[in-house]
PDB file of C-alpha atoms in Angstrom:
ATOM      1  CA  MET A 666      40.248  -7.845 -30.849  1.00  0.00           C
ATOM      2  CA  ASP A 667      40.177  -9.381 -34.561  1.00  0.00           C
ATOM      3  CA  VAL A 668      40.354  -6.765 -37.100  1.00  0.00           C
ATOM      4  CA  SER A 669      39.579  -8.370 -40.190  1.00  0.00           C
ATOM      5  CA  ALA A 670      36.484  -9.185 -38.256  1.00  0.00           C
ATOM      6  CA  VAL A 671      36.363  -5.392 -37.546  1.00  0.00           C
ATOM      7  CA  LEU A 672      37.206  -4.346 -41.110  1.00  0.00           C
ATOM      8  CA  THR A 673      34.231  -6.779 -42.554  1.00  0.00           C
ATOM      9  CA  ILE A 674      31.303  -5.916 -39.915  1.00  0.00           C
ATOM     10  CA  THR A 675      32.040  -1.514 -41.239  1.00  0.00           C
ATOM     11  CA  PHE A 676      32.457  -1.854 -44.546  1.00  0.00           C
ATOM     12  CA  THR A 677      29.542  -4.549 -44.490  1.00  0.00           C
ATOM     13  CA  LEU A 678      27.784  -1.746 -42.482  1.00  0.00           C
ATOM     14  CA  PHE A 679      29.063   0.859 -45.895  1.00  0.00           C
ATOM     15  CA  ALA A 680      27.740  -1.632 -48.175  1.00  0.00           C
ATOM     16  CA  VAL A 681      24.121  -1.523 -47.282  1.00  0.00           C
ATOM     17  CA  ILE A 682      23.850   1.359 -45.833  1.00  0.00           C
ATOM     18  CA  ASP A 683      24.914   2.920 -48.851  1.00  0.00           C
ATOM     19  CA  ILE A 684      25.390   6.524 -47.236  1.00  0.00           C
ATOM     20  CA  ILE A 685      27.170   7.577 -50.818  1.00  0.00           C
ATOM     21  CA  GLY A 686      24.917   5.842 -53.175  1.00  0.00           C
ATOM     22  CA  SER A 687      22.417   8.277 -50.948  1.00  0.00           C
ATOM     23  CA  VAL A 688      24.176  10.887 -51.502  1.00  0.00           C
ATOM     24  CA  PRO A 689      21.730  11.962 -54.787  1.00  0.00           C
ATOM     25  CA  LEU A 690      18.197  11.645 -52.671  1.00  0.00           C
ATOM     26  CA  LEU A 691      20.018  13.422 -49.732  1.00  0.00           C
ATOM     27  CA  ALA A 692      21.400  16.137 -51.540  1.00  0.00           C
ATOM     28  CA  SER A 693      17.259  15.978 -53.249  1.00  0.00           C
ATOM     29  CA  LEU A 694      16.370  15.919 -49.708  1.00  0.00           C
ATOM     30  CA  LYS A 695      17.991  18.461 -48.416  1.00  0.00           C
ATOM     31  CA  GLN A 696      17.672  21.460 -50.740  1.00  0.00           C
ATOM     32  CA  LYS A 697      13.595  20.877 -49.785  1.00  0.00           C
ATOM     33  CA  MET A 698      14.045  20.636 -46.344  1.00  0.00           C
ATOM     34  CA  GLY A 699      15.587  22.907 -46.764  1.00  0.00           C
ATOM     35  CA  GLY A 700      18.825  21.463 -44.345  1.00  0.00           C
ATOM     36  CA  ILE A 701      19.682  18.945 -42.518  1.00  0.00           C
ATOM     37  CA  ASN A 702      20.755  18.721 -38.958  1.00  0.00           C
ATOM     38  CA  GLU A 703      23.616  16.525 -39.271  1.00  0.00           C
ATOM     39  CA  LEU A 704      24.333  15.448 -36.012  1.00  0.00           C
ATOM     40  CA  LYS A 705      21.119  14.369 -35.191  1.00  0.00           C
ATOM     41  CA  ALA A 706      20.023  11.901 -37.960  1.00  0.00           C
ATOM     42  CA  THR A 707      23.969   9.981 -37.294  1.00  0.00           C
ATOM     43  CA  LEU A 708      23.123  10.031 -32.896  1.00  0.00           C
ATOM     44  CA  ILE A 709      19.086   8.605 -34.495  1.00  0.00           C
ATOM     45  CA  SER A 710      20.190   7.042 -36.416  1.00  0.00           C
ATOM     46  CA  GLY A 711      23.362   5.022 -35.137  1.00  0.00           C
ATOM     47  CA  GLY A 712      21.215   4.576 -31.984  1.00  0.00           C
ATOM     48  CA  LEU A 713      18.556   2.474 -33.580  1.00  0.00           C
ATOM     49  CA  MET A 714      22.100   0.290 -34.916  1.00  0.00           C
ATOM     50  CA  ILE A 715      22.920  -0.212 -31.171  1.00  0.00           C
ATOM     51  CA  LEU A 716      19.559  -0.573 -29.682  1.00  0.00           C
ATOM     52  CA  PHE A 717      18.876  -3.566 -32.041  1.00  0.00           C
ATOM     53  CA  LEU A 718      22.044  -4.583 -31.415  1.00  0.00           C
ATOM     54  CA  PHE A 719      21.897  -5.478 -28.674  1.00  0.00           C
ATOM     55  CA  VAL A 720      18.021  -5.686 -28.211  1.00  0.00           C
ATOM     56  CA  GLY A 721      17.270  -7.695 -31.914  1.00  0.00           C
ATOM     57  CA  GLU A 722      17.821 -11.313 -30.263  1.00  0.00           C
ATOM     58  CA  PRO A 723      16.083 -10.897 -27.347  1.00  0.00           C
ATOM     59  CA  PHE A 724      13.198  -8.852 -29.579  1.00  0.00           C
ATOM     60  CA  LEU A 725      13.442 -11.870 -32.118  1.00  0.00           C
ATOM     61  CA  LYS A 726      13.580 -14.953 -29.151  1.00  0.00           C
ATOM     62  CA  LEU A 727       9.232 -12.886 -27.954  1.00  0.00           C
ATOM     63  CA  LEU A 728       8.120 -13.780 -30.965  1.00  0.00           C
ATOM     64  CA  GLY A 729      10.090 -17.068 -32.013  1.00  0.00           C
ATOM     65  CA  ILE A 730      12.376 -16.446 -34.233  1.00  0.00           C
ATOM     66  CA  ASP A 731      16.044 -17.650 -34.039  1.00  0.00           C
ATOM     67  CA  VAL A 732      18.780 -15.952 -35.567  1.00  0.00           C
ATOM     68  CA  LYS A 733      19.629 -18.016 -37.969  1.00  0.00           C
ATOM     69  CA  SER A 734      16.289 -18.035 -39.498  1.00  0.00           C
ATOM     70  CA  PHE A 735      16.821 -14.316 -39.283  1.00  0.00           C
ATOM     71  CA  ALA A 736      19.956 -14.258 -40.586  1.00  0.00           C
ATOM     72  CA  VAL A 737      18.988 -16.166 -43.592  1.00  0.00           C
ATOM     73  CA  GLY A 738      16.498 -13.967 -44.379  1.00  0.00           C
ATOM     74  CA  GLY A 739      18.485 -10.925 -43.883  1.00  0.00           C
ATOM     75  CA  SER A 740      20.581 -12.653 -46.093  1.00  0.00           C
ATOM     76  CA  ILE A 741      18.209 -12.525 -48.295  1.00  0.00           C
ATOM     77  CA  VAL A 742      17.058  -9.168 -48.056  1.00  0.00           C
ATOM     78  CA  ILE A 743      20.602  -7.683 -48.445  1.00  0.00           C
ATOM     79  CA  PHE A 744      20.585 -10.041 -51.706  1.00  0.00           C
ATOM     80  CA  ILE A 745      17.564  -7.909 -53.149  1.00  0.00           C
ATOM     81  CA  LEU A 746      18.806  -5.008 -51.957  1.00  0.00           C
ATOM     82  CA  GLY A 747      21.527  -5.508 -53.878  1.00  0.00           C
ATOM     83  CA  LEU A 748      20.709  -6.364 -57.086  1.00  0.00           C
ATOM     84  CA  GLU A 749      18.436  -3.005 -56.866  1.00  0.00           C
ATOM     85  CA  MET A 750      21.938  -1.655 -56.750  1.00  0.00           C
ATOM     86  CA  VAL A 751      23.153  -3.828 -59.426  1.00  0.00           C
ATOM     87  CA  LEU A 752      20.417  -3.429 -61.976  1.00  0.00           C
ATOM     88  CA  GLY A 753      19.062  -0.395 -60.627  1.00  0.00           C
ATOM     89  CA  HIS A 754      15.572  -1.441 -60.792  1.00  0.00           C
ATOM     90  CA  GLU A 755      13.355   0.001 -57.105  1.00  0.00           C
ATOM     91  CA  PHE A 756      13.229  -2.776 -55.293  1.00  0.00           C
ATOM     92  CA  PHE A 757      11.811  -1.163 -51.992  1.00  0.00           C
ATOM     93  CA  LYS A 758       9.205   1.946 -51.956  1.00  0.00           C
ATOM     94  CA  SER A 759       9.958   4.075 -49.694  1.00  0.00           C
ATOM     95  CA  ASP A 760       7.059   7.237 -48.781  1.00  0.00           C
ATOM     96  CA  GLY A 761       9.659   9.990 -50.342  1.00  0.00           C
ATOM     97  CA  ASP A 762       8.263  12.528 -48.176  1.00  0.00           C
ATOM     98  CA  PRO A 763      10.342  14.988 -47.334  1.00  0.00           C
ATOM     99  CA  LYS A 764       8.213  16.992 -45.068  1.00  0.00           C
ATOM    100  CA  SER A 765       9.241  14.316 -42.771  1.00  0.00           C
ATOM    101  CA  GLY A 766      12.488  15.409 -41.640  1.00  0.00           C
ATOM    102  CA  THR A 767      15.463  14.803 -40.396  1.00  0.00           C
ATOM    103  CA  VAL A 768      14.740  11.258 -38.248  1.00  0.00           C
ATOM    104  CA  VAL A 769      12.329  10.333 -41.089  1.00  0.00           C
ATOM    105  CA  PRO A 770      13.402   9.420 -43.966  1.00  0.00           C
ATOM    106  CA  ILE A 771      16.471  10.138 -43.039  1.00  0.00           C
ATOM    107  CA  ALA A 772      18.018   8.324 -40.151  1.00  0.00           C
ATOM    108  CA  PHE A 773      15.124   5.999 -40.476  1.00  0.00           C
ATOM    109  CA  PRO A 774      14.280   4.378 -42.989  1.00  0.00           C
ATOM    110  CA  LEU A 775      17.739   6.046 -45.714  1.00  0.00           C
ATOM    111  CA  ILE A 776      20.444   5.314 -42.630  1.00  0.00           C
ATOM    112  CA  ALA A 777      18.599   2.427 -40.367  1.00  0.00           C
ATOM    113  CA  GLY A 778      16.638   0.878 -42.682  1.00  0.00           C
ATOM    114  CA  SER A 779      15.250  -2.443 -42.759  1.00  0.00           C
ATOM    115  CA  GLY A 780      18.470  -3.728 -44.503  1.00  0.00           C
ATOM    116  CA  THR A 781      20.812  -2.088 -42.132  1.00  0.00           C
ATOM    117  CA  LEU A 782      19.224  -3.164 -39.215  1.00  0.00           C
ATOM    118  CA  THR A 783      18.099  -6.663 -40.231  1.00  0.00           C
ATOM    119  CA  THR A 784      22.225  -7.241 -41.565  1.00  0.00           C
ATOM    120  CA  ILE A 785      23.179  -6.006 -37.486  1.00  0.00           C
ATOM    121  CA  ILE A 786      21.632  -8.498 -37.310  1.00  0.00           C
ATOM    122  CA  SER A 787      22.923 -10.647 -38.658  1.00  0.00           C
ATOM    123  CA  LEU A 788      26.346  -9.924 -38.629  1.00  0.00           C
ATOM    124  CA  ARG A 789      25.620 -10.343 -34.848  1.00  0.00           C
ATOM    125  CA  ALA A 790      24.717 -14.877 -35.986  1.00  0.00           C
ATOM    126  CA  ASN A 791      28.576 -14.830 -36.898  1.00  0.00           C
ATOM    127  CA  TYR A 792      30.406 -12.556 -34.851  1.00  0.00           C
ATOM    128  CA  ASP A 793      31.018 -10.960 -31.484  1.00  0.00           C
ATOM    129  CA  GLU A 794      28.774  -7.738 -30.513  1.00  0.00           C
ATOM    130  CA  ILE A 795      32.294  -5.716 -29.860  1.00  0.00           C
ATOM    131  CA  PRO A 796      33.644  -6.195 -33.731  1.00  0.00           C
ATOM    132  CA  VAL A 797      30.335  -5.480 -34.527  1.00  0.00           C
ATOM    133  CA  LEU A 798      29.442  -1.749 -32.735  1.00  0.00           C
ATOM    134  CA  LEU A 799      33.019  -0.592 -33.564  1.00  0.00           C
ATOM    135  CA  GLY A 800      31.877  -1.265 -37.264  1.00  0.00           C
ATOM    136  CA  ILE A 801      28.356   0.775 -37.059  1.00  0.00           C
ATOM    137  CA  LEU A 802      30.654   3.278 -34.868  1.00  0.00           C
ATOM    138  CA  VAL A 803      33.288   3.654 -37.206  1.00  0.00           C
ATOM    139  CA  ASN A 804      30.043   4.350 -39.434  1.00  0.00           C
ATOM    140  CA  LEU A 805      28.359   6.634 -37.946  1.00  0.00           C
ATOM    141  CA  ILE A 806      31.520   9.102 -38.245  1.00  0.00           C
ATOM    142  CA  PHE A 807      31.288   8.683 -41.516  1.00  0.00           C
ATOM    143  CA  ILE A 808      27.703   8.847 -41.750  1.00  0.00           C
ATOM    144  CA  TYR A 809      28.119  11.988 -40.442  1.00  0.00           C
ATOM    145  CA  LEU A 810      31.115  13.230 -41.968  1.00  0.00           C
ATOM    146  CA  VAL A 811      28.548  13.262 -45.233  1.00  0.00           C
ATOM    147  CA  LEU A 812      25.652  14.332 -44.035  1.00  0.00           C
ATOM    148  CA  HIS A 813      27.543  17.280 -43.314  1.00  0.00           C
ATOM    149  CA  SER A 814      29.893  17.288 -46.870  1.00  0.00           C
ATOM    150  CA  LEU A 815      26.592  16.629 -49.575  1.00  0.00           C
ATOM    151  CA  ASP A 816      27.519  19.651 -51.246  1.00  0.00           C
ATOM    152  CA  PHE A 817      31.002  19.133 -51.569  1.00  0.00           C
ATOM    153  CA  ILE A 818      30.700  15.489 -52.277  1.00  0.00           C
ATOM    154  CA  THR A 819      27.550  16.053 -55.311  1.00  0.00           C
ATOM    155  CA  LYS A 820      30.159  18.718 -57.096  1.00  0.00           C
ATOM    156  CA  LEU A 821      33.304  15.949 -56.714  1.00  0.00           C
ATOM    157  CA  LEU A 822      31.837  12.527 -57.534  1.00  0.00           C
ATOM    158  CA  GLY A 823      29.250  14.011 -60.654  1.00  0.00           C
ATOM    159  CA  PRO A 824      26.949  11.881 -61.758  1.00  0.00           C
ATOM    160  CA  ALA A 825      29.036   8.535 -63.458  1.00  0.00           C
ATOM    161  CA  GLY A 826      30.398   7.894 -60.358  1.00  0.00           C
ATOM    162  CA  MET A 827      28.014   8.226 -57.464  1.00  0.00           C
ATOM    163  CA  LEU A 828      26.322   5.028 -60.427  1.00  0.00           C
ATOM    164  CA  ALA A 829      30.028   3.726 -60.523  1.00  0.00           C
ATOM    165  CA  ILE A 830      30.392   4.128 -56.858  1.00  0.00           C
ATOM    166  CA  ARG A 831      26.217   2.222 -56.016  1.00  0.00           C
ATOM    167  CA  LYS A 832      27.050  -1.019 -58.925  1.00  0.00           C
ATOM    168  CA  PHE A 833      30.359  -1.340 -56.910  1.00  0.00           C
ATOM    169  CA  PHE A 834      29.035  -1.439 -53.342  1.00  0.00           C
ATOM    170  CA  GLY A 835      25.825  -3.190 -55.327  1.00  0.00           C
ATOM    171  CA  VAL A 836      28.198  -6.095 -55.439  1.00  0.00           C
ATOM    172  CA  ILE A 837      29.921  -6.349 -52.703  1.00  0.00           C
ATOM    173  CA  LEU A 838      26.783  -6.709 -50.977  1.00  0.00           C
ATOM    174  CA  LEU A 839      25.923  -9.821 -53.546  1.00  0.00           C
ATOM    175  CA  ALA A 840      29.069 -11.907 -52.081  1.00  0.00           C
ATOM    176  CA  ILE A 841      28.026 -10.677 -48.591  1.00  0.00           C
ATOM    177  CA  ALA A 842      24.455 -11.925 -48.745  1.00  0.00           C
ATOM    178  CA  VAL A 843      25.878 -15.424 -49.996  1.00  0.00           C
ATOM    179  CA  LYS A 844      28.093 -15.163 -47.248  1.00  0.00           C
ATOM    180  CA  ILE A 845      25.951 -15.016 -44.768  1.00  0.00           C
ATOM    181  CA  PHE A 846      22.959 -17.316 -46.697  1.00  0.00           C
ATOM    182  CA  ALA A 847      25.461 -20.035 -46.758  1.00  0.00           C
ATOM    183  CA  ALA A 848      27.367 -19.935 -42.802  1.00  0.00           C
ATOM    184  CA  ASN A 849      23.537 -19.752 -41.363  1.00  0.00           C
ATOM    185  CA  ALA A 850      21.337 -22.348 -44.053  1.00  0.00           C
ATOM    186  CA  PRO A 851      22.614 -25.667 -43.062  1.00  0.00           C
ATOM    187  CA  GLY A 852      22.310 -25.340 -39.203  1.00  0.00           C
ATOM    188  CA  LEU A 853      18.334 -24.693 -40.110  1.00  0.00           C
ATOM    189  CA  LEU A 854      18.267 -27.527 -42.459  1.00  0.00           C
ATOM    190  CA  SER A 855      18.895 -29.855 -39.410  1.00  0.00           C
TER     191      SER A 855
END
C-alpha cells in the first residue's frame, strides 16, 4: 500500500472537513444545544462518508454521470470552499438550525457535507478504495477527538489561531482542487 497516497487522502479530507476551522461554530452549537453526542456525530458522518465511497460511483452511473466529470465538478466545489476559507466570505449557506441536534447540522452537512462527499468521489477517481477508506477512518478518529475536546481547543487556539488555521487549510484546498481538476479535465475533452 502506498503510504504517501494515504497521507495525501487523509490531509485532503482533513482540509475539506475543516473540523478545526469549525470549532467556533461547533462550540456555539454545543452551548445552544446543551451538548453534542460526539460518538453519534462521528459514527453518522463516518457512515455517510463510507457509504458514499462504496456506492457513490454506482449512484453516479445511475444518473448517467462518469467519475471524471464528477471529479471535475467536485474540484470546482473544493476550489470554492478553499476560496471561502482564504477570503472569509461565505459562499455556501447552511440553515444553521441548532435545534436539529447532533445529526443535523453537525454530522451532516458540517462534517459529511457536500464538499466532503464530493471530495471522496474525486479522490476515488484517483486512488483505490482502501487508501481512501483509511483516510476516512483517520479523519473520523480526529473528528471524535476534536468534538470531545471543543472547550479545550477553543481556549488553546484563541481567535487569531483559529483564523490562521482556517486560512492555511484554505490554501491547501485550493492546491488540491487544481490537482484534481488537472488530473481529470483532459479526459473529458477527448
